[in-house]
Amino acid sequence: MSKILIIEDEGSIADLEKDYLERAGYKVLVENDGTAGLEKALREDCDLVVLDLMLPGIDGFEICRKIREEKNIPILIVSARKEDIDKIQGLDLGADDYMTKPFSPSELVARVKAHLGRYERLVGTGRTPAEENEIVEVRGIRIDKTARRVWVNGEEKTFTNKEFDLLTFLAEHPNHVYSKAELFHEIWKMESVGDIATVTVHIKKIREKIEYNTSNPQYIETIWGVGYRFKI
Ligand code: CA
């Protein structure tokens, strides 16, 4: 599981960021003060830092510079002031991305995901085998993409190849509604045998394994007349 450090002195913003990132399956640490934040960024084995600029103690500019001297983890700058973002871009302190407050928390999650993916591809080696496995975690469902294994509330469940691919695809694209045709195209690709009714059958099988009550699904929602959506 990737670990993210949030350095942010506004409690409500830190809470919102933490909440969304945790729901996306990340382990999240929060520091409200620049000095403690920098210390944690250097000491803890974090995979990404979400950094505010105006902070008590050491400010975000200095924190960014210091982290960059020692680590190449992604740094995502979040600031209420566009001038500060312009300034840090101008100083070229090595931040990877910038967001102006207020921002959409889903946008933050999307950017974090993108940067972590890119970073992990760049780093590649130097991690223990367990950490190399690509894991997708959503509300009690843990998908190990590398080992192709799935746990639901800690209990391992067995899925066929296509069920696994379909569940993983939906879990990796939460809150996005896909039509049966889109899912069929995505999962079955060139294997044009069968038809989109196959999707319905597979969704039913997946629900039997992951849902507590299949008539009131908490994960894969049916959007009538449109398709399916994985709820986050
Ligand atoms: Ca601040």
XYZ file of N, CA and C and ligand atoms in Angstrom:
697
model
N 0.855 -1.190 0.000
C 0.000 0.000 0.000
C 0.895 1.247 0.000
N 0.602 2.166 -0.892
C 1.417 3.372 -0.939
C 1.101 4.287 0.238
N 2.172 4.938 0.728
C 2.020 5.819 1.880
C 2.172 7.272 1.438
N 1.192 8.086 1.835
C 1.194 9.487 1.417
C 1.288 10.388 2.639
N 2.144 11.385 2.549
C 2.264 12.358 3.636
C 1.609 13.666 3.198
N 0.690 14.151 4.027
C 0.054 15.443 3.774
C 0.656 16.445 4.752
N 1.214 17.543 4.243
C 1.697 18.604 5.125
C 0.788 19.803 4.874
N -0.073 20.071 5.826
C -1.152 21.068 5.639
C -1.587 21.568 7.007
N -1.603 22.891 7.183
C -1.961 23.417 8.508
C -3.450 23.689 8.686
N -4.201 23.698 7.576
C -5.645 23.891 7.731
C -6.297 22.527 7.952
N -6.790 22.333 9.188
C -7.325 21.030 9.595
C -8.399 20.494 8.675
N -9.325 21.364 8.247
C -10.449 20.860 7.447
C -9.957 20.382 6.077
N -8.973 21.067 5.516
C -8.440 20.644 4.211
C -7.659 19.342 4.366
N -6.843 19.285 5.423
C -6.070 18.057 5.670
C -7.015 16.864 5.843
N -8.104 17.064 6.587
C -9.063 15.976 6.823
C -9.707 15.504 5.527
N -10.080 16.474 4.693
C -10.726 16.147 3.420
C -9.769 15.354 2.517
N -8.539 15.832 2.440
C -7.543 15.151 1.604
C -7.303 13.736 2.123
N -7.161 13.637 3.444
C -6.893 12.339 4.077
C -8.038 11.374 3.801
N -9.247 11.855 3.985
C -10.435 11.037 3.800
C -10.496 10.460 2.378
N -10.328 11.329 1.395
C -10.413 10.867 0.012
C -9.282 9.916 -0.353
N -8.087 10.229 0.137
C -6.947 9.377 -0.222
C -7.061 8.020 0.474
N -7.566 8.018 1.696
C -7.748 6.733 2.392
C -8.802 5.898 1.692
N -9.870 6.568 1.266
C -10.918 5.828 0.559
C -10.414 5.277 -0.767
N -9.395 5.923 -1.316
C -8.805 5.412 -2.566
C -7.797 4.292 -2.278
N -7.622 3.966 -0.987
C -6.792 2.815 -0.633
C -5.375 3.141 -0.192
N -5.082 4.427 0.072
C -3.729 4.781 0.488
C -3.623 4.881 2.001
N -2.415 4.659 2.492
C -2.135 4.932 3.899
C -1.719 6.401 3.962
N -2.304 7.150 4.884
C -2.094 8.594 4.883
C -1.585 9.097 6.239
N -0.523 9.888 6.215
C -0.013 10.545 7.417
C -0.244 12.034 7.251
N -0.530 12.725 8.353
C -0.766 14.167 8.263
C 0.125 14.897 9.262
N 0.752 15.982 8.793
C 1.462 16.885 9.707
C 0.925 18.296 9.461
N 0.687 19.025 10.530
C 0.088 20.364 10.412
C 1.118 21.484 10.503
N 2.375 21.100 10.668
C 3.411 22.096 10.904
C 4.587 21.789 9.984
N 5.201 22.842 9.443
C 6.265 22.657 8.470
C 7.480 21.906 8.984
N 7.875 22.222 10.204
C 9.079 21.596 10.769
C 8.873 20.086 10.947
N 7.739 19.741 11.577
C 7.423 18.321 11.796
C 7.188 17.627 10.460
N 6.577 18.360 9.519
C 6.297 17.796 8.206
C 7.566 17.436 7.461
N 8.533 18.354 7.480
C 9.793 18.083 6.788
C 10.513 16.900 7.429
N 10.518 16.876 8.754
C 11.182 15.779 9.456
C 10.556 14.444 9.052
N 9.228 14.409 9.024
C 8.537 13.172 8.662
C 8.804 12.806 7.201
N 8.818 13.812 6.332
C 9.063 13.542 4.906
C 10.432 12.897 4.700
N 11.408 13.334 5.503
C 12.768 12.808 5.325
C 12.951 11.465 6.034
N 12.264 11.301 7.155
C 12.462 10.105 7.980
C 11.593 8.939 7.528
N 10.305 9.214 7.257
C 9.372 8.141 6.902
C 9.600 7.715 5.455
N 9.256 6.461 5.183
C 9.393 5.958 3.834
C 8.093 6.235 3.063
N 7.883 7.513 2.725
C 6.645 7.900 2.040
C 6.812 7.744 0.536
N 5.707 7.545 -0.154
C 5.747 7.390 -1.604
C 5.377 8.674 -2.336
N 4.743 9.590 -1.619
C 4.328 10.855 -2.258
C 4.010 11.862 -1.153
N 4.271 13.146 -1.429
C 3.955 14.196 -0.457
C 2.980 15.192 -1.084
N 1.895 15.480 -0.341
C 0.969 16.553 -0.720
C 1.334 17.728 0.178
N 1.794 18.801 -0.442
C 2.428 19.865 0.330
C 1.753 21.225 0.158
N 1.355 21.806 1.278
C 0.845 23.177 1.305
C 2.073 24.100 1.304
N 1.912 25.351 0.870
C 3.077 26.241 0.847
C 3.191 27.116 2.091
N 2.072 27.742 2.490
C 2.113 28.621 3.662
C 1.879 27.787 4.910
N 2.947 27.566 5.657
C 2.877 26.679 6.825
C 3.587 27.324 8.005
N 3.132 27.018 9.216
C 3.900 27.456 10.381
C 5.214 26.672 10.442
N 6.262 27.256 10.988
C 7.571 26.586 11.011
C 8.227 26.798 9.663
N 8.710 25.726 9.071
C 9.371 25.826 7.760
C 8.310 25.894 6.668
N 8.445 26.802 5.706
C 7.404 26.894 4.672
C 7.598 25.832 3.582
N 6.552 25.730 2.747
C 6.526 24.685 1.730
C 7.640 24.788 0.699
N 8.102 26.015 0.427
C 9.191 26.201 -0.546
C 10.451 25.474 -0.070
N 10.774 25.730 1.209
C 11.969 25.135 1.801
C 11.816 23.610 1.925
N 10.604 23.192 2.322
C 10.354 21.747 2.469
C 10.557 21.053 1.123
N 10.022 21.646 0.073
C 10.138 21.070 -1.258
C 11.620 20.914 -1.653
N 12.371 21.980 -1.413
C 13.796 21.968 -1.770
C 14.559 20.892 -0.994
N 14.279 20.821 0.328
C 14.966 19.851 1.192
C 14.615 18.413 0.825
N 13.329 18.162 0.539
C 12.943 16.790 0.169
C 13.674 16.412 -1.121
N 13.683 17.343 -2.088
C 14.307 17.064 -3.381
C 15.806 16.774 -3.274
N 16.457 17.369 -2.259
C 17.887 17.091 -2.080
C 18.129 15.610 -1.749
N 17.125 15.008 -1.089
C 17.329 13.635 -0.631
C 16.498 12.578 -1.327
N 15.358 12.968 -1.846
C 14.446 11.952 -2.376
C 13.864 12.365 -3.714
N 13.479 11.353 -4.527
C 12.840 11.694 -5.803
C 11.364 11.306 -5.817
N 10.755 11.178 -4.619
C 9.319 10.870 -4.559
C 8.510 12.045 -5.141
N 7.331 11.762 -5.708
C 6.518 12.857 -6.247
C 6.089 13.845 -5.151
N 6.143 15.142 -5.489
C 5.678 16.195 -4.575
C 4.569 16.952 -5.296
N 3.396 16.975 -4.656
C 2.237 17.658 -5.233
C 1.949 18.890 -4.382
N 2.114 20.054 -4.973
C 1.934 21.316 -4.239
C 0.471 21.753 -4.298
N -0.052 22.129 -3.134
C -1.421 22.602 -3.050
C -1.380 23.965 -2.373
N -1.881 25.003 -3.057
C -1.828 26.317 -2.437
C -3.050 27.143 -2.787
N -3.450 28.005 -1.848
C -4.596 28.879 -2.091
C -4.185 30.037 -2.982
N -2.893 30.319 -3.035
C -2.441 31.504 -3.764
C -1.765 31.149 -5.074
N -2.386 31.598 -6.140
C -1.858 31.336 -7.476
C -0.437 31.918 -7.592
N -0.181 33.076 -6.927
C 1.150 33.716 -7.014
C 2.234 32.804 -6.432
N 1.853 32.074 -5.356
C 2.831 31.178 -4.739
C 3.160 30.011 -5.655
N 2.117 29.564 -6.359
C 2.351 28.465 -7.299
C 3.237 28.939 -8.446
N 2.954 30.150 -8.931
C 3.814 30.714 -9.977
C 5.251 30.835 -9.473
N 5.371 31.252 -8.227
C 6.698 31.460 -7.641
C 7.466 30.135 -7.527
N 6.782 29.108 -7.017
C 7.504 27.838 -6.828
C 7.845 27.211 -8.178
N 6.978 27.418 -9.168
C 7.303 26.917 -10.512
C 8.533 27.647 -11.038
N 8.551 28.963 -10.773
C 9.670 29.784 -11.225
C 10.975 29.373 -10.569
N 10.911 29.021 -9.293
C 12.122 28.647 -8.559
C 12.638 27.271 -8.975
N 11.763 26.500 -9.631
C 12.149 25.176 -10.101
C 12.713 24.313 -8.970
N 11.916 24.179 -7.918
C 12.377 23.407 -6.757
C 12.132 21.909 -6.913
N 11.595 21.525 -8.038
C 11.466 20.094 -8.296
C 10.134 19.487 -7.910
N 9.102 20.323 -7.720
C 7.779 19.751 -7.454
C 7.249 19.129 -8.738
N 6.388 18.130 -8.602
C 5.897 17.404 -9.773
C 4.568 17.919 -10.283
N 3.802 18.547 -9.395
C 2.473 18.985 -9.812
C 1.987 20.091 -8.872
N 0.991 20.839 -9.335
C 0.491 21.990 -8.580
C -1.022 22.033 -8.659
N -1.669 22.318 -7.540
C -3.122 22.483 -7.542
C -3.466 23.732 -6.742
N -4.438 24.498 -7.244
C -4.860 25.700 -6.533
C -6.101 25.377 -5.699
N -6.100 25.811 -4.441
C -7.278 25.642 -3.590
C -8.321 26.701 -3.959
N -9.608 26.432 -3.901
C -10.157 25.116 -3.576
C -10.088 24.194 -4.792
N -9.953 22.907 -4.527
C -9.856 21.950 -5.631
C -10.805 20.798 -5.340
N -11.069 20.012 -6.363
C -11.926 18.857 -6.168
C -11.086 17.719 -5.581
N -11.533 17.131 -4.468
C -10.770 16.036 -3.864
C -10.591 14.861 -4.825
N -11.577 14.639 -5.702
C -11.430 13.532 -6.663
C -10.300 13.819 -7.639
N -10.131 15.101 -7.963
C -9.038 15.503 -8.852
C -7.698 15.238 -8.166
N -7.646 15.522 -6.863
C -6.429 15.254 -6.096
C -6.100 13.759 -6.154
N -7.114 12.923 -5.901
C -6.902 11.473 -5.913
C -6.408 11.026 -7.296
N -7.028 11.573 -8.345
C -6.628 11.190 -9.703
C -5.166 11.555 -9.967
N -4.767 12.740 -9.499
C -3.374 13.168 -9.740
C -2.396 12.346 -8.917
N -2.776 12.066 -7.664
C -1.916 11.241 -6.808
C -1.693 9.885 -7.473
N -2.782 9.306 -7.948
C -2.721 8.003 -8.598
C -1.782 8.046 -9.802
N -1.942 9.082 -10.609
C -1.121 9.195 -11.820
C 0.364 9.336 -11.470
N 0.673 10.175 -10.467
C 2.077 10.385 -10.107
C 2.690 9.145 -9.485
N 1.909 8.447 -8.647
C 2.437 7.234 -8.033
C 2.711 6.180 -9.095
N 1.804 6.081 -10.050
C 1.978 5.100 -11.121
C 3.251 5.373 -11.908
N 3.446 6.638 -12.231
C 4.617 7.024 -13.007
C 5.896 6.803 -12.205
N 5.830 7.191 -10.923
C 6.990 7.053 -10.038
C 7.372 5.580 -9.883
N 6.363 4.741 -9.667
C 6.660 3.326 -9.477
C 7.245 2.694 -10.735
N 6.777 3.164 -11.884
C 7.360 2.643 -13.124
C 8.810 3.087 -13.267
N 9.098 4.310 -12.826
C 10.459 4.827 -12.917
C 11.390 4.107 -11.956
N 10.928 3.944 -10.712
C 11.762 3.335 -9.681
C 11.965 1.857 -9.998
N 10.857 1.175 -10.231
C 10.915 -0.228 -10.664
C 11.588 -1.142 -9.669
N 12.903 -1.078 -9.608
C 13.649 -1.967 -8.736
C 13.810 -1.353 -7.342
N 14.486 -2.070 -6.483
C 14.803 -1.520 -5.174
C 13.682 -1.695 -4.170
N 12.667 -2.447 -4.514
C 11.567 -2.700 -3.587
C 11.531 -4.202 -3.286
N 10.950 -4.531 -2.163
C 10.844 -5.950 -1.829
C 9.764 -6.561 -2.718
N 9.836 -7.874 -2.965
C 8.860 -8.490 -3.860
C 7.415 -8.230 -3.428
N 7.167 -8.240 -2.127
C 5.791 -8.027 -1.652
C 5.278 -6.665 -2.075
N 6.157 -5.674 -2.036
C 5.736 -4.316 -2.380
C 5.568 -4.124 -3.885
N 6.189 -5.026 -4.659
C 6.094 -4.889 -6.103
C 4.716 -5.257 -6.618
N 4.004 -6.101 -5.857
C 2.670 -6.488 -6.305
C 1.768 -5.277 -6.391
N 1.046 -5.208 -7.475
C 0.179 -4.061 -7.684
C -1.174 -4.348 -7.028
N -1.514 -3.527 -6.061
C -2.709 -3.766 -5.256
C -3.753 -2.681 -5.510
N -4.995 -3.105 -5.639
C -6.112 -2.158 -5.712
C -6.965 -2.433 -4.477
N -7.227 -1.410 -3.677
C -8.021 -1.615 -2.474
C -9.175 -0.648 -2.419
N -10.371 -1.166 -2.276
C -11.556 -0.314 -2.149
C -12.472 -0.905 -1.087
N -12.732 -0.156 -0.042
C -13.717 -0.518 0.973
C -13.803 -2.025 1.243
N -12.763 -2.611 1.761
C -12.839 -4.017 2.166
C -12.526 -5.007 1.061
N -12.405 -4.507 -0.167
C -12.019 -5.399 -1.263
C -10.565 -5.124 -1.601
N -9.771 -6.201 -1.595
C -8.353 -6.052 -1.893
C -8.036 -6.923 -3.103
N -7.554 -6.286 -4.140
C -7.233 -7.013 -5.368
C -5.729 -6.959 -5.576
N -5.117 -8.122 -5.604
C -3.683 -8.191 -5.918
C -3.594 -8.487 -7.408
N -3.301 -7.442 -8.179
C -3.278 -7.597 -9.632
C -2.153 -8.492 -10.092
N -1.046 -8.460 -9.340
C 0.115 -9.248 -9.740
C -0.155 -10.738 -9.535
N -0.689 -11.074 -8.358
C -0.953 -12.483 -8.042
C -2.334 -12.916 -8.529
N -3.124 -11.966 -9.026
C -4.506 -12.215 -9.450
C -5.306 -12.905 -8.352
N -5.258 -12.326 -7.154
C -6.021 -12.861 -6.022
C -6.888 -11.741 -5.440
N -8.019 -12.125 -4.871
C -8.962 -11.143 -4.338
C -9.410 -11.542 -2.936
N -9.434 -10.571 -2.043
C -9.944 -10.780 -0.694
C -11.115 -9.834 -0.456
N -12.162 -10.380 0.139
C -13.312 -9.556 0.498
C -13.417 -9.590 2.019
N -13.259 -8.460 2.628
C -13.199 -8.362 4.094
C -12.267 -9.418 4.695
N -11.109 -9.557 4.100
C -10.083 -10.453 4.630
C -10.217 -11.900 4.174
N -11.327 -12.227 3.530
C -11.529 -13.610 3.104
C -11.256 -13.740 1.612
N -10.392 -14.690 1.255
C -10.064 -14.814 -0.167
C -11.210 -15.453 -0.951
N -11.489 -14.901 -2.119
C -12.544 -15.424 -2.994
C -11.909 -15.796 -4.326
N -12.484 -16.798 -4.971
C -11.945 -17.249 -6.249
C -12.762 -16.681 -7.406
N -12.073 -16.145 -8.365
C -12.725 -15.570 -9.539
C -12.156 -16.214 -10.803
N -12.993 -16.342 -11.821
C -12.474 -16.789 -13.117
C -11.667 -15.618 -13.703
N -10.928 -15.898 -14.761
C -10.095 -14.851 -15.371
C -10.901 -13.615 -15.765
N -12.017 -13.835 -16.456
C -12.796 -12.697 -16.944
C -13.493 -11.973 -15.794
N -13.951 -12.717 -14.798
C -14.549 -12.075 -13.623
C -13.507 -11.187 -12.945
N -12.298 -11.722 -12.834
C -11.217 -10.964 -12.198
C -10.925 -9.687 -12.996
N -10.810 -9.828 -14.310
C -10.502 -8.661 -15.153
C -11.599 -7.604 -15.050
N -12.846 -8.062 -15.050
C -13.980 -7.138 -15.010
C -14.039 -6.423 -13.659
N -13.889 -7.180 -12.585
C -13.911 -6.566 -11.250
C -12.768 -5.556 -11.103
N -11.583 -5.947 -11.551
C -10.419 -5.069 -11.416
C -10.605 -3.800 -12.236
N -11.090 -3.965 -13.459
C -11.306 -2.798 -14.311
C -12.281 -1.822 -13.649
N -13.397 -2.340 -13.133
C -14.400 -1.459 -12.505
C -13.836 -0.819 -11.236
N -13.125 -1.591 -10.430
C -12.585 -1.069 -9.168
C -11.514 -0.010 -9.421
N -10.835 -0.131 -10.553
C -9.803 0.854 -10.882
C -10.382 2.122 -11.504
N -11.646 2.056 -11.886
C -12.306 3.230 -12.481
C -13.596 3.514 -11.727
N -13.484 3.794 -10.414
C -14.702 3.999 -9.634
C -15.444 5.255 -10.067
N -16.744 5.237 -9.804
C -17.598 6.396 -10.103
C -17.744 6.701 -11.583
N -17.323 5.770 -12.402
C -17.442 5.968 -13.846
C -18.476 4.950 -14.335
N -19.475 5.423 -15.053
C -20.498 4.498 -15.555
C -20.058 3.936 -16.909
N -20.038 2.617 -17.010
C -19.693 1.957 -18.270
C -20.898 1.207 -18.805
N -21.118 1.296 -20.086
C -22.192 0.502 -20.692
C -21.696 -0.935 -20.809
N -22.653 -1.848 -20.987
C -22.277 -3.259 -21.169
C -21.373 -3.408 -22.383
N -21.688 -2.655 -23.443
C -20.879 -2.745 -24.666
C -19.437 -2.297 -24.401
N -19.292 -1.217 -23.633
C -17.932 -0.734 -23.316
C -17.168 -1.771 -22.500
N -17.860 -2.358 -21.516
C -17.193 -3.358 -20.674
C -16.833 -4.591 -21.497
N -17.745 -4.983 -22.371
C -17.481 -6.154 -23.210
C -16.247 -5.908 -24.070
N -16.201 -4.724 -24.648
C -15.074 -4.370 -25.509
C -13.769 -4.334 -24.694
N -13.846 -3.759 -23.489
C -12.670 -3.598 -22.639
C -12.117 -4.945 -22.162
N -12.989 -5.833 -21.732
C -12.545 -7.083 -21.090
C -12.358 -8.211 -22.101
N -13.271 -8.313 -23.049
C -13.204 -9.440 -23.987
C -12.414 -9.087 -25.242
N -12.175 -7.821 -25.420
C -11.366 -7.281 -26.512
C -11.675 -7.926 -27.868
N -10.714 -8.591 -28.461
C -10.914 -9.108 -29.807
C -11.695 -10.418 -29.823
N -11.868 -11.009 -28.627
C -12.584 -12.285 -28.602
C -14.071 -12.006 -28.787
N -14.480 -11.905 -30.026
C -15.840 -11.434 -30.281
C -16.893 -12.534 -30.141
N -16.443 -13.737 -29.723
C -17.454 -14.776 -29.441
C -18.267 -14.342 -28.236
N -19.509 -14.653 -28.271
C -20.381 -14.236 -27.177
C -20.923 -12.854 -27.478
N -21.681 -12.314 -26.558
C -22.253 -10.990 -26.786
C -22.302 -10.261 -25.457
N -22.847 -9.064 -25.484
C -22.776 -8.245 -24.281
C -23.597 -8.788 -23.116
N -24.476 -9.758 -23.374
C -25.215 -10.391 -22.275
C -24.239 -11.105 -21.331
N -23.073 -11.487 -21.872
C -22.023 -12.120 -21.069
C -21.644 -11.214 -19.895
N -21.651 -9.903 -20.154
C -21.285 -8.938 -19.120
C -22.245 -9.068 -17.934
N -23.534 -9.125 -18.230
C -24.554 -9.249 -17.183
C -24.307 -10.503 -16.337
N -24.015 -11.605 -17.016
C -23.777 -12.871 -16.318
C -22.563 -12.751 -15.403
N -21.512 -12.131 -15.916
C -20.297 -11.983 -15.109
C -20.509 -11.046 -13.923
N -21.236 -9.979 -14.136
C -21.519 -9.047 -13.031
C -22.269 -9.794 -11.927
N -23.225 -10.626 -12.323
C -24.016 -11.403 -11.352
C -23.095 -12.324 -10.529
N -22.185 -12.985 -11.214
C -21.249 -13.900 -10.537
C -20.342 -13.124 -9.570
N -19.873 -11.977 -10.018
C -18.981 -11.165 -9.175
C -19.736 -10.698 -7.938
N -20.964 -10.237 -8.150
C -21.767 -9.759 -7.012
C -21.975 -10.851 -5.979
N -22.197 -12.075 -6.445
C -22.404 -13.186 -5.500
C -21.186 -13.367 -4.593
N -20.024 -12.952 -5.088
C -18.789 -13.135 -4.304
C -18.423 -11.929 -3.459
N -18.807 -10.740 -3.904
C -18.358 -9.559 -3.150
C -19.456 -8.862 -2.360
N -20.705 -9.036 -2.769
C -21.779 -8.279 -2.110
C -22.332 -9.044 -0.911
N -22.686 -8.306 0.109
C -23.341 -8.878 1.277
C -24.774 -9.245 0.893
N -25.412 -8.336 0.159
C -26.783 -8.568 -0.286
C -26.840 -8.226 -1.777
N -26.962 -9.254 -2.616
C -26.868 -9.031 -4.068
C -28.054 -8.220 -4.609
N -29.158 -8.182 -3.866
C -30.280 -7.380 -4.368
C -30.144 -5.908 -3.977
N -29.134 -5.624 -3.137
C -28.863 -4.228 -2.794
C -27.342 -4.015 -2.831
N -26.781 -4.018 -4.050
C -25.313 -4.017 -4.164
C -24.660 -2.744 -3.618
N -23.598 -2.939 -2.871
C -22.864 -1.813 -2.298
C -21.623 -1.457 -3.114
N -21.249 -2.331 -4.019
C -20.039 -2.060 -4.800
C -20.389 -1.758 -6.256
N -20.903 -2.782 -6.938
C -21.208 -2.561 -8.361
C -22.691 -2.234 -8.489
N -22.928 -0.996 -8.881
C -24.271 -0.464 -8.948
C -24.782 -0.572 -10.390
N -26.049 -0.921 -10.549
C -26.642 -0.934 -11.884
C -27.235 0.435 -12.154
N -26.836 1.035 -13.250
C -27.444 2.305 -13.653
C -28.409 1.931 -14.776
N -29.684 1.918 -14.443
C -30.673 1.378 -15.370
C -30.631 2.068 -16.716
N -30.607 1.260 -17.755
C -30.613 1.779 -19.112
C -29.253 2.277 -19.572
N -28.261 2.271 -18.671
C -26.936 2.764 -19.047
C -25.884 1.665 -18.883
N -25.702 1.195 -17.671
C -24.689 0.161 -17.464
C -24.378 -0.013 -16.001
N -23.076 -0.038 -15.684
C -22.653 -0.303 -14.315
C -21.642 0.724 -13.836
N -21.631 0.884 -12.521
C -20.673 1.797 -11.922
C -20.162 1.192 -10.621
N -18.860 1.266 -10.406
C -18.286 0.837 -9.143
C -18.317 2.026 -8.189
N -19.038 1.850 -7.081
C -19.193 2.952 -6.128
C -17.957 3.043 -5.242
N -17.566 4.262 -4.924
C -16.412 4.426 -4.018
C -16.897 5.026 -2.725
Ca -1.475 26.978 4.840
